[in-house]
Coordinates of C-alpha atoms in Angstrom, one line a residue:
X1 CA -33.4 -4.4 26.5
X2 CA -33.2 -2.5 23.4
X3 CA -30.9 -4.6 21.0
X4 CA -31.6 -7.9 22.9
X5 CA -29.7 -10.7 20.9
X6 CA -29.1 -8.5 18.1
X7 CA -25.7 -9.4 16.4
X8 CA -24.0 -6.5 16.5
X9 CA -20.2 -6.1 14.2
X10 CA -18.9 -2.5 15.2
X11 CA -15.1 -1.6 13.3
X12 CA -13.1 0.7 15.0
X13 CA -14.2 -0.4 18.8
X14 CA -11.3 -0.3 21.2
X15 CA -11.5 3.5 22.2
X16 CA -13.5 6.1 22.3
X17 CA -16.9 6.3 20.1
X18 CA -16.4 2.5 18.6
X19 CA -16.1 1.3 22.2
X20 CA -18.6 3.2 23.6
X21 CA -20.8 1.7 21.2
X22 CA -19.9 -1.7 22.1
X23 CA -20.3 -1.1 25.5
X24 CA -23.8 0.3 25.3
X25 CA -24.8 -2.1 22.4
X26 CA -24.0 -4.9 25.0
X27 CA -25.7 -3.4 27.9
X28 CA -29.0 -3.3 26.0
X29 CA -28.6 -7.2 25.5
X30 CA -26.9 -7.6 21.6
X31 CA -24.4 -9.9 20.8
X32 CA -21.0 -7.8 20.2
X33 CA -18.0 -8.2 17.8
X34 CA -16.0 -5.4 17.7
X35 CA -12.6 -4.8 15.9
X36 CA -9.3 -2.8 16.0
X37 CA -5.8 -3.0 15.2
X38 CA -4.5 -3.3 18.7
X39 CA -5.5 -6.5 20.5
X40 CA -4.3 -5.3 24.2
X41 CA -6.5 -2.8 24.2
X42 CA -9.4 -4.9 22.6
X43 CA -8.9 -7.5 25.0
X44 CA -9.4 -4.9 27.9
X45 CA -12.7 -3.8 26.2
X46 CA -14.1 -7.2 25.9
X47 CA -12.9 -7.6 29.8
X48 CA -14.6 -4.3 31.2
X49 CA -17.8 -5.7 29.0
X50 CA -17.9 -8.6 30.4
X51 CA -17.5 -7.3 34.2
X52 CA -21.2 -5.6 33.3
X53 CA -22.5 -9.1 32.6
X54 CA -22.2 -7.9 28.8
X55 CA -21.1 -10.6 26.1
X56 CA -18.4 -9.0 23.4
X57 CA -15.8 -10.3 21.6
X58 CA -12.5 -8.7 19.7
X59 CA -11.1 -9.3 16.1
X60 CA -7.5 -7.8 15.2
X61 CA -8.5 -6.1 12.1
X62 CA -6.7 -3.1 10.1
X63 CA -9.8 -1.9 7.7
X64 CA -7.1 -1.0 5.2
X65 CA -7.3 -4.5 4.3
X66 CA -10.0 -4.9 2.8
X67 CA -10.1 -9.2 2.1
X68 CA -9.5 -9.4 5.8
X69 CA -12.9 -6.9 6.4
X70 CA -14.9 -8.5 4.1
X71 CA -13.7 -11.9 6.1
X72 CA -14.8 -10.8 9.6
X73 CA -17.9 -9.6 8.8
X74 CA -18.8 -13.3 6.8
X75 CA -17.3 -15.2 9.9
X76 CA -19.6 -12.8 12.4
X77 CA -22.5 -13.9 10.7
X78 CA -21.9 -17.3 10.1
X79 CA -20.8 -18.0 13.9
X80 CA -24.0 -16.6 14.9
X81 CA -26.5 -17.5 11.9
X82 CA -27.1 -13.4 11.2
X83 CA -26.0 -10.3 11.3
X84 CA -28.2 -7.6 12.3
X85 CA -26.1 -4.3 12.8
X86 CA -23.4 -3.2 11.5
X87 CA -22.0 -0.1 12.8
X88 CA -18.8 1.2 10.2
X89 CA -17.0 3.5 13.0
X90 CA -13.6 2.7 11.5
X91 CA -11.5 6.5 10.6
X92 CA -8.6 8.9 10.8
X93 CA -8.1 12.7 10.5
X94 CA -5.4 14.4 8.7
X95 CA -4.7 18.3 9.8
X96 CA -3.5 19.2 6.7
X97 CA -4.2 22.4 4.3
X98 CA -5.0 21.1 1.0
X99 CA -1.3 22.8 0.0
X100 CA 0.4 20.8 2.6
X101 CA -1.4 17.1 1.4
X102 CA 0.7 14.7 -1.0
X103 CA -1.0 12.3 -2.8
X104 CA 0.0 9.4 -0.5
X105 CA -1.8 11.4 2.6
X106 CA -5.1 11.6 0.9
X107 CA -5.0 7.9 -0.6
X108 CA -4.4 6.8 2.7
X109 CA -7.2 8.5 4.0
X110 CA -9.5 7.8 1.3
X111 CA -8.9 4.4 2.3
X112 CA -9.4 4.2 5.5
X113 CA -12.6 6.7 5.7
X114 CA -14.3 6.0 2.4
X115 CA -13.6 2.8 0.6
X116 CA -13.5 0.6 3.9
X117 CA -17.0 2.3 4.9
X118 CA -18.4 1.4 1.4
X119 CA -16.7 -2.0 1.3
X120 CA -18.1 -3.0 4.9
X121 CA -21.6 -1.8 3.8
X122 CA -21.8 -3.7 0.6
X123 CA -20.6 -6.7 2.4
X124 CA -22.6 -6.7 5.4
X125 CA -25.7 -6.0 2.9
X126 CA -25.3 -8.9 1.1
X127 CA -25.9 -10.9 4.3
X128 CA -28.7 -8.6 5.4
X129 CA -30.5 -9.0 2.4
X130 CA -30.5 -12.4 2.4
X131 CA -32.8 -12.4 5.8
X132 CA -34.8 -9.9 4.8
X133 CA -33.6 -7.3 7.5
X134 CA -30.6 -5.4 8.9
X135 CA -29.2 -1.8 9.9
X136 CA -26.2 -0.4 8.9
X137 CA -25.0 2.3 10.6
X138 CA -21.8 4.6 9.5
X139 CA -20.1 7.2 11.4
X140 CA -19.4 10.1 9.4
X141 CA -18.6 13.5 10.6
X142 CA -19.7 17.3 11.0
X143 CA -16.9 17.9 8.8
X144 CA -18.7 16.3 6.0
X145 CA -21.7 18.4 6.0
X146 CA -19.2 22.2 6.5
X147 CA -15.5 22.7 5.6
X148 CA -12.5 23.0 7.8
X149 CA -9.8 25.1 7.6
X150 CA -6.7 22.3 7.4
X151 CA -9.6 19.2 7.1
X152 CA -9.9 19.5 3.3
X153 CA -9.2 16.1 2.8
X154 CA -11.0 14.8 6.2
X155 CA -14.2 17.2 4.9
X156 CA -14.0 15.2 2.0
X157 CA -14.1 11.7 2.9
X158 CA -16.7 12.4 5.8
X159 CA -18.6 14.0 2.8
X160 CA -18.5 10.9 1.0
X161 CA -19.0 8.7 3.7
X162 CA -22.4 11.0 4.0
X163 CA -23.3 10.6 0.2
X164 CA -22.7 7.3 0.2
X165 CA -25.2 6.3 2.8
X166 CA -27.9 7.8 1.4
X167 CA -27.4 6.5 -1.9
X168 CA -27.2 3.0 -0.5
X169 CA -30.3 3.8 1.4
X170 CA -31.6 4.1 -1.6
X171 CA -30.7 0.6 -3.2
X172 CA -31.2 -1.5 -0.4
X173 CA -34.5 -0.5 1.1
X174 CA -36.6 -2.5 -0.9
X175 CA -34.3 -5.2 0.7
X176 CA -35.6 -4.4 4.2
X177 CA -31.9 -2.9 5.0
X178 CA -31.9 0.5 6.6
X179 CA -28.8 2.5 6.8
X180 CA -27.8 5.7 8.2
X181 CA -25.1 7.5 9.1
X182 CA -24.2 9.3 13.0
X183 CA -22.4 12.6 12.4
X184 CA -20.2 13.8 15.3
X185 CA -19.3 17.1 15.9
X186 CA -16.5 18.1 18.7
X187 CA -16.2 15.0 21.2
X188 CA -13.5 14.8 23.5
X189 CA -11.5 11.7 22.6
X190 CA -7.9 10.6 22.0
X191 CA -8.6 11.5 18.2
X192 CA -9.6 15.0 18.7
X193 CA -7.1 15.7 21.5
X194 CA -4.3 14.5 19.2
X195 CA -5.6 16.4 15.9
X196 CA -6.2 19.8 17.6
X197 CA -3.8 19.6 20.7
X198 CA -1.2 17.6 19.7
X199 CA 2.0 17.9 22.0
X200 CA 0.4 21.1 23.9
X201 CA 0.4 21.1 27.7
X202 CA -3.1 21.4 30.0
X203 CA -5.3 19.7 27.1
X204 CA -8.0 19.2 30.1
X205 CA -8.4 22.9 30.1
X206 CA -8.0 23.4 26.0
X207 CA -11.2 20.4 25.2
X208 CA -13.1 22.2 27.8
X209 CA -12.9 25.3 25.9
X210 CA -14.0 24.0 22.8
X211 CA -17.4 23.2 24.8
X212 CA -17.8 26.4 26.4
X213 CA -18.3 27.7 22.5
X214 CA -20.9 25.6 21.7
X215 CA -24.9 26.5 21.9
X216 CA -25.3 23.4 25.2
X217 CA -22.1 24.6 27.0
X218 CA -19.7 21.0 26.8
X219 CA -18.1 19.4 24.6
X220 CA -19.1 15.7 23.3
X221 CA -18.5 13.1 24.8
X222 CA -18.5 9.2 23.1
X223 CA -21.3 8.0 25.5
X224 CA -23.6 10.9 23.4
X225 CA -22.8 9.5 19.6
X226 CA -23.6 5.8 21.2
X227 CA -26.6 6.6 22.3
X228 CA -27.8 8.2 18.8
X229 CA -26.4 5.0 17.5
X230 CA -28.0 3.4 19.9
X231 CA -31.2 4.6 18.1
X232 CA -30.5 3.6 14.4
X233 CA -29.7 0.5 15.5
X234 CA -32.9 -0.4 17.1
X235 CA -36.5 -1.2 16.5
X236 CA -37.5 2.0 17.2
X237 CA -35.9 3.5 14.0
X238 CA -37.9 0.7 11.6
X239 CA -38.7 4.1 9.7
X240 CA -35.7 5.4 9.0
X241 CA -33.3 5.2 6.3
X242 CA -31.1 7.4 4.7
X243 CA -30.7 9.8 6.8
X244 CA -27.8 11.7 9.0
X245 CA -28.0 12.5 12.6
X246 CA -25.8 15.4 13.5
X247 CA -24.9 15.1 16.9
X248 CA -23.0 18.6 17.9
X249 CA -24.2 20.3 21.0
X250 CA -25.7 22.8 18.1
X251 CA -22.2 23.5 16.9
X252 CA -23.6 23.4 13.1
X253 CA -26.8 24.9 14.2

């Protein structure tokens, strides 16, 4: 097993990429917290985990809160004596021209991509430095590294969320703390279906279209950004820090 007794503290983990992480973390043997801001569904999650022989467990947690972030990720690692991943998966997308965004749209966005991503790294470092070791992993975007035609505030945050990571990179590596970020580009989840498709019919047939344009013929699916997570969150990427995996089917190529 890959991650075996690894503590692993994943925001953003009852649906799509964040529980697909969860799920794969735990099949490779780590200990999983995950959080979200709807308990039924996390409860599910930890249940489908734990029907796989998996061990998981949920925290109610809106990342807009920041006291309450910085609170789960102390009480992770004290319950368990460490913390050795930390995967910041936590987002939203606003489909907004940068004519059509009001300043409450963006500082809502800003907080939920940027500052809680920045906020759950600096705290889960703190820990991580203390025992010499740790990865952080945050999931950014494709829209950070191109722009977006009615993304100009998403493109901005992801950007940041990109920047961010490298520069912490920087400060915490002669701590022994890696982190690194997992870029996704089109994947077919409740997310994207809502921010490209919203209320249109026969979305099935629309997501598949989007693949059919890419360089590998499909679109994304959550199972692909775990795995790359999957990765950075392992031994196998002692070596690497700082950097961004783009995981697109060669959309950015």
């Amino acid at each position: 097993m890959r991650l075996k007794d690894k503590v692993v503290l994943i925001t953003g983990g009852t649906r799509g990429i964040g529980e697909a992480m969860a799920s794969l973390f735990a099949e490779e043997g780590a200990i999983v917290t995950f959080t979200g801001r709807h308990a039924g569904m996390g409860i599910e999650v930890v249940e489908r985990i734990a029907g796989t022989g998996g061990r998981a467990d949920y925290v109610e947690l809106d990342v807009m809160r920041l006291p309450d972030v910085q609170r789960v990720i102390q009480d992770t690692a004290a319950r368990h004596g460490r913390l050795d991943v930390m995967v910041n998966n936590a987002g939203s997308v606003l489909s907004r021209t940068i004519l059509e965004t009001e300043v409450q749209d963006f500082e809502q966005l800003f907080d939920t991509n940027v500052r809680s991503v920045f906020f759950g790294t600096k705290w889960a470092a703190e820990i991580m430095v203390a025992q010499r070791s740790g990865s952080i992993i945050n999931t950014a975007s494709t829209a950070g590294v191109r722009g977006l035609r009615q993304r100009a505030a998403y493109c901005g945050t992801k950007g940041a969320v990109i920047q961010l990571s490298k520069a912490a990179a920087l400060d915490l590596a002669p701590h022994n703390v890696r982190v690194n970020c997992v870029s996704p580009g089109a994947i077919d989840t409740e997310l994207l279906r809502r921010a490209r498709f919203g209320g249109q019919p026969d979305q099935d047939r629309l997501v598949a279209g989007i693949g059919r344009d890419l360089p590998l013929g499909r679109i994304g699916v959550p199972g692909d950004i775990a795995s790359a997570a999957l990765y950075l969150a392992s031994d196998e990427s002692e070596w690497v820090t700082g950097t961004n995996i783009i995981v697109d089917g060669g959309g950015t190529v």
